[in-house]
mmCIF file of C-alpha atoms and ligand atoms in Angstrom:
data_model
loop_
_atom_site.group_PDB
_atom_site.id
_atom_site.type_symbol
_atom_site.label_atom_id
_atom_site.label_comp_id
_atom_site.label_asym_id
_atom_site.label_seq_id
_atom_site.Cartn_x
_atom_site.Cartn_y
_atom_site.Cartn_z
ATOM 1 C CA MET A 1 -0.073 0.126 0.152
ATOM 2 C CA SER A 2 2.626 2.414 0.858
ATOM 3 C CA SER A 3 4.065 2.698 -2.465
ATOM 4 C CA ARG A 4 0.647 3.788 -3.912
ATOM 5 C CA GLN A 5 1.188 7.507 -5.551
ATOM 6 C CA ILE A 6 -0.787 10.004 -3.227
ATOM 7 C CA THR A 7 -2.982 12.811 -5.141
ATOM 8 C CA VAL A 8 -3.712 16.008 -3.296
ATOM 9 C CA ILE A 9 -5.909 18.550 -5.056
ATOM 10 C CA ALA A 10 -6.483 22.159 -4.202
ATOM 11 C CA ASN A 11 -10.146 23.278 -5.374
ATOM 12 C CA TRP A 12 -10.119 26.881 -5.386
ATOM 13 C CA LYS A 13 -13.677 26.871 -6.791
ATOM 14 C CA ALA A 14 -14.939 30.633 -7.824
ATOM 15 C CA ASN A 15 -13.267 32.188 -4.585
ATOM 16 C CA LEU A 16 -10.355 34.323 -6.004
ATOM 17 C CA PRO A 17 -9.786 36.416 -9.231
ATOM 18 C CA PRO A 18 -6.832 35.215 -11.299
ATOM 19 C CA SER A 19 -4.023 37.589 -9.676
ATOM 20 C CA GLU A 20 -4.786 36.122 -6.164
ATOM 21 C CA GLU A 21 -4.827 32.638 -7.446
ATOM 22 C CA VAL A 22 -1.459 33.330 -8.923
ATOM 23 C CA ALA A 23 -0.402 34.863 -5.405
ATOM 24 C CA LEU A 24 -1.695 31.687 -3.679
ATOM 25 C CA ALA A 25 0.030 29.374 -6.134
ATOM 26 C CA LYS A 26 3.210 31.227 -5.548
ATOM 27 C CA ALA A 27 2.872 31.270 -1.725
ATOM 28 C CA ILE A 28 2.041 27.421 -1.616
ATOM 29 C CA ALA A 29 5.133 26.780 -4.324
ATOM 30 C CA GLU A 30 7.211 28.866 -2.060
ATOM 31 C CA GLU A 31 6.594 27.393 1.195
ATOM 32 C CA LEU A 32 6.427 23.811 -0.265
ATOM 33 C CA GLY A 33 10.003 24.297 -1.839
ATOM 34 C CA SER A 34 11.859 23.423 0.825
ATOM 35 C CA ALA A 35 10.041 20.600 2.101
ATOM 36 C CA LEU A 36 9.967 19.065 -1.467
ATOM 37 C CA LYS A 37 13.614 19.449 -1.580
ATOM 38 C CA VAL A 38 14.074 17.509 1.621
ATOM 39 C CA LYS A 39 11.984 14.884 0.403
ATOM 40 C CA GLY A 40 13.504 14.737 -2.958
ATOM 41 C CA SER A 41 11.620 14.618 -6.101
ATOM 42 C CA PRO A 42 8.195 13.626 -4.864
ATOM 43 C CA SER A 43 7.179 11.127 -7.469
ATOM 44 C CA SER A 44 5.165 9.350 -4.960
ATOM 45 C CA LEU A 45 2.923 12.590 -4.094
ATOM 46 C CA ARG A 46 0.969 14.561 -7.024
ATOM 47 C CA LEU A 47 -0.265 18.058 -6.569
ATOM 48 C CA LEU A 48 -2.571 19.730 -8.105
ATOM 49 C CA LEU A 49 -4.037 23.230 -8.081
ATOM 50 C CA ALA A 50 -7.394 23.622 -9.284
ATOM 51 C CA PRO A 51 -7.784 27.375 -10.073
ATOM 52 C CA SER A 52 -10.909 29.279 -11.858
ATOM 53 C CA ALA A 53 -11.111 28.779 -15.695
ATOM 54 C CA LEU A 54 -9.441 32.428 -16.055
ATOM 55 C CA GLY A 55 -6.631 31.644 -13.534
ATOM 56 C CA LEU A 56 -5.383 28.309 -15.220
ATOM 57 C CA VAL A 57 -3.097 29.619 -17.703
ATOM 58 C CA PRO A 58 -1.728 32.047 -15.522
ATOM 59 C CA VAL A 59 -1.166 29.733 -12.459
ATOM 60 C CA ALA A 60 0.471 27.093 -14.821
ATOM 61 C CA SER A 61 2.859 29.430 -16.565
ATOM 62 C CA LEU A 62 3.890 30.765 -13.033
ATOM 63 C CA LEU A 63 4.239 26.928 -11.763
ATOM 64 C CA ARG A 64 6.347 26.057 -15.056
ATOM 65 C CA ARG A 65 8.355 28.982 -15.391
ATOM 66 C CA GLU A 66 9.282 29.617 -11.371
ATOM 67 C CA TYR A 67 9.182 26.327 -9.758
ATOM 68 C CA PRO A 68 9.651 23.500 -12.394
ATOM 69 C CA GLU A 69 11.396 21.513 -9.650
ATOM 70 C CA ALA A 70 8.327 21.416 -7.240
ATOM 71 C CA GLY A 71 6.208 19.177 -9.876
ATOM 72 C CA ILE A 72 3.210 21.100 -8.923
ATOM 73 C CA ASP A 73 0.678 21.131 -11.894
ATOM 74 C CA VAL A 74 -2.673 22.187 -12.447
ATOM 75 C CA ALA A 75 -6.255 21.086 -12.891
ATOM 76 C CA ALA A 76 -9.116 22.346 -14.260
ATOM 77 C CA GLN A 77 -12.506 22.435 -12.010
ATOM 78 C CA ASP A 78 -14.886 21.185 -14.949
ATOM 79 C CA VAL A 79 -15.258 21.028 -18.702
ATOM 80 C CA SER A 80 -17.910 21.557 -21.377
ATOM 81 C CA LEU A 81 -20.440 18.867 -22.647
ATOM 82 C CA SER A 82 -19.634 20.048 -26.020
ATOM 83 C CA SER A 83 -16.412 19.486 -28.388
ATOM 84 C CA ALA A 84 -14.709 22.410 -29.934
ATOM 85 C CA GLY A 85 -17.278 24.218 -32.233
ATOM 86 C CA ALA A 86 -19.784 27.059 -32.261
ATOM 87 C CA PHE A 87 -20.942 26.882 -28.434
ATOM 88 C CA THR A 88 -20.553 30.354 -27.065
ATOM 89 C CA GLY A 89 -19.002 30.393 -23.574
ATOM 90 C CA GLU A 90 -18.137 26.961 -23.539
ATOM 91 C CA ILE A 91 -14.258 25.619 -22.762
ATOM 92 C CA PRO A 92 -14.299 22.311 -24.693
ATOM 93 C CA ALA A 93 -11.834 19.576 -23.076
ATOM 94 C CA GLU A 94 -9.445 19.689 -26.045
ATOM 95 C CA HIS A 95 -8.829 23.284 -25.261
ATOM 96 C CA PHE A 96 -7.019 22.291 -21.914
ATOM 97 C CA VAL A 97 -4.568 20.209 -23.517
ATOM 98 C CA GLY A 98 -0.861 21.591 -22.721
ATOM 99 C CA ILE A 99 -2.684 23.583 -19.617
ATOM 100 C CA ALA A 100 -4.268 20.991 -17.330
ATOM 101 C CA PRO A 101 -3.476 17.631 -17.414
ATOM 102 C CA ALA A 102 -6.652 16.556 -15.305
ATOM 103 C CA ILE A 103 -9.922 17.565 -14.972
ATOM 104 C CA ILE A 104 -12.500 17.539 -12.203
ATOM 105 C CA VAL A 105 -15.833 16.146 -13.376
ATOM 106 C CA GLY A 106 -19.216 15.851 -11.172
ATOM 107 C CA HIS A 107 -18.362 17.913 -8.432
ATOM 108 C CA SER A 108 -21.463 17.963 -6.064
ATOM 109 C CA GLU A 109 -21.717 21.625 -6.321
ATOM 110 C CA ARG A 110 -22.071 21.198 -10.269
ATOM 111 C CA ARG A 111 -24.643 18.267 -9.889
ATOM 112 C CA ARG A 112 -26.628 20.615 -7.368
ATOM 113 C CA ASP A 113 -26.491 24.134 -8.320
ATOM 114 C CA ARG A 114 -26.173 23.456 -12.232
ATOM 115 C CA GLY A 115 -28.712 20.282 -12.428
ATOM 116 C CA GLU A 116 -25.716 18.281 -13.556
ATOM 117 C CA SER A 117 -27.129 14.760 -13.992
ATOM 118 C CA ASP A 118 -24.959 11.076 -14.121
ATOM 119 C CA GLU A 119 -25.821 11.544 -17.831
ATOM 120 C CA ALA A 120 -23.955 14.725 -18.295
ATOM 121 C CA VAL A 121 -21.193 13.634 -16.061
ATOM 122 C CA GLY A 122 -20.609 10.530 -18.351
ATOM 123 C CA VAL A 123 -20.501 12.541 -21.166
ATOM 124 C CA LYS A 124 -17.739 15.059 -19.754
ATOM 125 C CA LEU A 125 -15.787 12.007 -18.505
ATOM 126 C CA ALA A 126 -15.746 10.787 -22.118
ATOM 127 C CA ARG A 127 -14.677 14.241 -23.556
ATOM 128 C CA VAL A 128 -11.799 14.590 -21.072
ATOM 129 C CA VAL A 129 -10.462 11.345 -21.837
ATOM 130 C CA ALA A 130 -11.058 11.835 -26.104
ATOM 131 C CA ALA A 131 -8.982 14.554 -25.178
ATOM 132 C CA GLY A 132 -5.968 12.701 -23.841
ATOM 133 C CA LEU A 133 -6.427 14.209 -20.302
ATOM 134 C CA ALA A 134 -7.138 12.568 -16.871
ATOM 135 C CA PRO A 135 -10.459 12.896 -15.459
ATOM 136 C CA VAL A 136 -11.324 13.256 -11.403
ATOM 137 C CA LEU A 137 -14.695 11.891 -10.992
ATOM 138 C CA CYS A 138 -16.442 13.251 -7.875
ATOM 139 C CA LEU A 139 -18.916 10.943 -6.381
ATOM 140 C CA GLY A 140 -20.768 11.428 -3.099
ATOM 141 C CA ASP A 141 -23.849 10.790 -1.284
ATOM 142 C CA ASN A 142 -26.171 12.958 0.731
ATOM 143 C CA LEU A 143 -27.201 10.784 3.329
ATOM 144 C CA PRO A 144 -25.714 12.181 6.344
ATOM 145 C CA SER A 145 -27.013 9.744 8.765
ATOM 146 C CA ALA A 146 -27.162 6.626 6.745
ATOM 147 C CA ASP A 147 -25.246 3.607 7.640
ATOM 148 C CA ILE A 148 -21.967 2.563 5.862
ATOM 149 C CA ALA A 149 -23.792 0.116 3.693
ATOM 150 C CA ALA A 150 -26.150 2.552 2.340
ATOM 151 C CA ARG A 151 -23.800 4.842 1.645
ATOM 152 C CA VAL A 152 -21.798 2.274 -0.134
ATOM 153 C CA ASP A 153 -24.712 1.243 -2.264
ATOM 154 C CA PHE A 154 -25.504 4.785 -3.447
ATOM 155 C CA VAL A 155 -21.961 5.617 -4.157
ATOM 156 C CA GLN A 156 -21.508 2.547 -6.321
ATOM 157 C CA ALA A 157 -24.777 3.202 -8.129
ATOM 158 C CA GLN A 158 -23.602 6.613 -8.643
ATOM 159 C CA CYS A 159 -20.596 5.450 -10.350
ATOM 160 C CA ALA A 160 -22.184 2.867 -12.102
ATOM 161 C CA ALA A 161 -24.603 5.481 -13.757
ATOM 162 C CA ALA A 162 -21.374 7.775 -14.711
ATOM 163 C CA PHE A 163 -19.720 4.511 -16.466
ATOM 164 C CA ALA A 164 -22.695 3.747 -18.179
ATOM 165 C CA ALA A 165 -23.072 7.414 -19.750
ATOM 166 C CA ALA A 166 -19.307 7.596 -20.186
ATOM 167 C CA GLU A 167 -19.579 4.278 -22.551
ATOM 168 C CA ARG A 168 -22.910 5.669 -24.377
ATOM 169 C CA ALA A 169 -20.682 8.461 -25.386
ATOM 170 C CA GLY A 170 -18.018 6.411 -26.394
ATOM 171 C CA CYS A 171 -15.578 5.732 -23.685
ATOM 172 C CA ASN A 172 -15.382 2.317 -21.816
ATOM 173 C CA ALA A 173 -14.126 1.642 -18.546
ATOM 174 C CA THR A 174 -10.598 0.360 -19.742
ATOM 175 C CA GLN A 175 -10.252 3.718 -21.268
ATOM 176 C CA LEU A 176 -11.172 5.794 -18.247
ATOM 177 C CA TYR A 177 -8.461 3.891 -16.483
ATOM 178 C CA ALA A 178 -5.765 4.048 -19.161
ATOM 179 C CA ALA A 179 -6.392 7.825 -18.884
ATOM 180 C CA GLY A 180 -5.597 7.860 -15.496
ATOM 181 C CA LEU A 181 -9.107 8.269 -13.745
ATOM 182 C CA VAL A 182 -9.207 8.966 -10.216
ATOM 183 C CA ILE A 183 -12.163 9.098 -8.135
ATOM 184 C CA ALA A 184 -12.850 11.504 -5.243
ATOM 185 C CA TYR A 185 -15.601 10.560 -2.535
ATOM 186 C CA GLU A 186 -17.106 13.743 -1.494
ATOM 187 C CA PRO A 187 -20.110 13.278 0.648
ATOM 188 C CA VAL A 188 -22.239 16.194 0.226
ATOM 189 C CA TRP A 189 -22.952 16.637 4.080
ATOM 190 C CA ALA A 190 -19.016 17.073 4.684
ATOM 191 C CA ILE A 191 -18.417 19.850 1.958
ATOM 192 C CA GLY A 192 -17.967 23.102 3.421
ATOM 193 C CA THR A 193 -19.480 22.321 6.732
ATOM 194 C CA GLY A 194 -16.295 21.427 8.950
ATOM 195 C CA ASN A 195 -17.712 18.223 9.566
ATOM 196 C CA PRO A 196 -15.866 15.526 7.598
ATOM 197 C CA ALA A 197 -16.797 12.046 7.225
ATOM 198 C CA SER A 198 -14.649 9.207 9.134
ATOM 199 C CA VAL A 199 -12.162 7.599 7.500
ATOM 200 C CA GLU A 200 -13.855 4.458 8.166
ATOM 201 C CA ILE A 201 -16.604 5.832 5.846
ATOM 202 C CA ALA A 202 -14.123 6.630 3.461
ATOM 203 C CA GLU A 203 -12.249 3.588 3.440
ATOM 204 C CA ALA A 204 -15.458 1.544 3.159
ATOM 205 C CA ILE A 205 -16.745 3.670 -0.020
ATOM 206 C CA ALA A 206 -13.221 3.419 -1.590
ATOM 207 C CA SER A 207 -13.044 -0.672 -1.186
ATOM 208 C CA GLY A 208 -16.678 -0.635 -1.994
ATOM 209 C CA LEU A 209 -15.826 1.084 -5.449
ATOM 210 C CA ARG A 210 -12.702 -0.941 -6.100
ATOM 211 C CA SER A 211 -14.660 -4.081 -5.559
ATOM 212 C CA ALA A 212 -17.613 -3.040 -7.809
ATOM 213 C CA LEU A 213 -15.288 -2.122 -10.219
ATOM 214 C CA ASN A 214 -12.927 -4.944 -9.775
ATOM 215 C CA ARG A 215 -9.924 -2.811 -9.829
ATOM 216 C CA GLU A 216 -7.836 -3.060 -6.496
ATOM 217 C CA GLU A 217 -5.908 -0.314 -8.233
ATOM 218 C CA LEU A 218 -8.290 2.290 -8.457
ATOM 219 C CA PRO A 219 -7.231 5.570 -6.846
ATOM 220 C CA VAL A 220 -9.848 6.896 -4.511
ATOM 221 C CA LEU A 221 -9.195 10.311 -2.664
ATOM 222 C CA TYR A 222 -11.466 11.767 0.438
ATOM 223 C CA GLY A 223 -12.656 15.163 0.130
ATOM 224 C CA GLY A 224 -15.180 17.096 2.724
ATOM 225 C CA SER A 225 -14.237 19.602 5.026
ATOM 226 C CA VAL A 226 -10.235 18.361 5.424
ATOM 227 C CA ASP A 227 -8.029 20.711 7.260
ATOM 228 C CA ALA A 228 -4.239 20.903 8.483
ATOM 229 C CA ALA A 229 -5.299 19.745 11.849
ATOM 230 C CA SER A 230 -6.608 16.137 10.786
ATOM 231 C CA ALA A 231 -4.764 15.897 7.789
ATOM 232 C CA ALA A 232 -2.359 12.845 8.771
ATOM 233 C CA THR A 233 -5.532 10.749 9.706
ATOM 234 C CA TRP A 234 -6.893 10.760 6.237
ATOM 235 C CA PHE A 235 -3.251 9.181 5.281
ATOM 236 C CA GLY A 236 -2.300 6.798 8.230
ATOM 237 C CA THR A 237 1.622 6.332 8.720
ATOM 238 C CA PRO A 238 4.150 5.073 6.502
ATOM 239 C CA SER A 239 3.748 1.582 7.427
ATOM 240 C CA ALA A 240 0.245 1.439 7.840
ATOM 241 C CA ARG A 241 -1.620 3.800 5.330
ATOM 242 C CA THR A 242 -5.153 4.006 4.959
ATOM 243 C CA GLY A 243 -7.163 2.813 2.418
ATOM 244 C CA LEU A 244 -7.266 6.222 0.756
ATOM 245 C CA ASP A 245 -4.929 7.511 -1.905
ATOM 246 C CA GLY A 246 -5.183 11.325 -1.134
ATOM 247 C CA LEU A 247 -7.479 14.186 -0.860
ATOM 248 C CA LEU A 248 -9.627 16.750 -2.590
ATOM 249 C CA VAL A 249 -9.250 19.916 -0.664
ATOM 250 C CA GLY A 250 -11.424 23.048 -0.681
ATOM 251 C CA GLY A 251 -11.677 25.704 1.750
ATOM 252 C CA ALA A 252 -8.369 24.939 3.522
ATOM 253 C CA SER A 253 -6.465 25.497 0.383
ATOM 254 C CA LEU A 254 -7.598 28.889 0.195
ATOM 255 C CA HIS A 255 -4.809 29.404 3.117
ATOM 256 C CA ALA A 256 -1.367 28.353 1.971
ATOM 257 C CA ASP A 257 -0.054 27.689 5.511
ATOM 258 C CA ARG A 258 -2.997 25.182 5.843
ATOM 259 C CA PHE A 259 -2.802 23.490 2.395
ATOM 260 C CA VAL A 260 0.972 23.478 2.876
ATOM 261 C CA ALA A 261 0.379 21.611 6.482
ATOM 262 C CA ILE A 262 -1.854 19.076 4.617
ATOM 263 C CA VAL A 263 0.863 18.512 2.166
ATOM 264 C CA ARG A 264 3.390 17.906 4.647
ATOM 265 C CA ALA A 265 1.151 15.321 6.113
ATOM 266 C CA ALA A 266 0.989 13.381 2.740
ATOM 267 C CA LEU A 267 4.851 13.816 2.455
ATOM 268 C CA ALA A 268 4.988 12.143 6.030
ATOM 269 C CA VAL A 269 3.876 8.827 4.386
ATOM 270 C CA THR A 270 5.523 9.060 0.925
ATOM 271 C CA GLU A 271 8.951 7.347 0.187
ATOM 272 C CA PRO A 272 11.679 9.700 -1.047
ATOM 273 C CA ALA A 273 11.973 9.282 -4.783
HETATM 274 P P1 PGA B 301 -14.258 21.528 1.537
HETATM 275 O O1 PGA B 301 -14.458 21.353 0.085
HETATM 276 O O2 PGA B 301 -13.074 21.216 1.687
HETATM 277 O O3 PGA B 301 -14.139 23.007 1.452
HETATM 278 O O4 PGA B 301 -15.314 20.774 2.303
HETATM 279 C C1 PGA B 301 -14.147 20.034 -0.903
HETATM 280 C C2 PGA B 301 -14.566 20.059 -1.948
HETATM 281 O O5 PGA B 301 -15.704 20.440 -2.279
HETATM 282 O O6 PGA B 301 -14.053 19.867 -2.950
#
């Protein structure tokens, strides 16, 4: 388990204008510089910052120009249902090529606020894969007091619906895996509430998804009210890692010191490259 790569993603949502996103990326890269150097090239840790669509290019340029050794990359927060063409205001997947290697798909805020269905999520997955990029598929129950088995059932069904829709859009499970699919379990009741799920729940979801998909190596992250104080509990220890492969961090990632503390907790369980 300890050799599995850890992925930590900062989801800045629509909180900051691009100039502040650049400043935040700079602060994170500066603070992490020394930690990453001590640890060596962090091949066992993948760090992605997900700024707004307008912040992607300036943040990616900053990271590549000034901090190439830090190995921090960017991810997009969403993608259009459409391919390139006459679709005013849309950003198709292929336009992220060379800018963002990964794209978040199906975040619960888009499902809730923009009515994004499993069908739409599946089409977006297919678009991301067709562009040669890696999808980060968000799944999550809105069952604050359900038992673990009911949650696992819900998330498995949500995953199956997205996979089936992706397949109808021309992208099967094998193609999703080959593209580097990562799943983020983000219970709706935990996002932005200060009330994270337990590691036990997140691990049960991760293993439920891996067994439903018959894919032991499927990377599953957790997201929802993760903060610096509790970061280490999501990773475990170097000799006893949890069944999770990383974190998707919202609110805490808007503060360089809090996000860096979360990354340091991840570094503590990774092996030096
Ligand atoms: P949060 O957001 O960390 O602020 O709860 C997580 C997310 O929505 O990805």
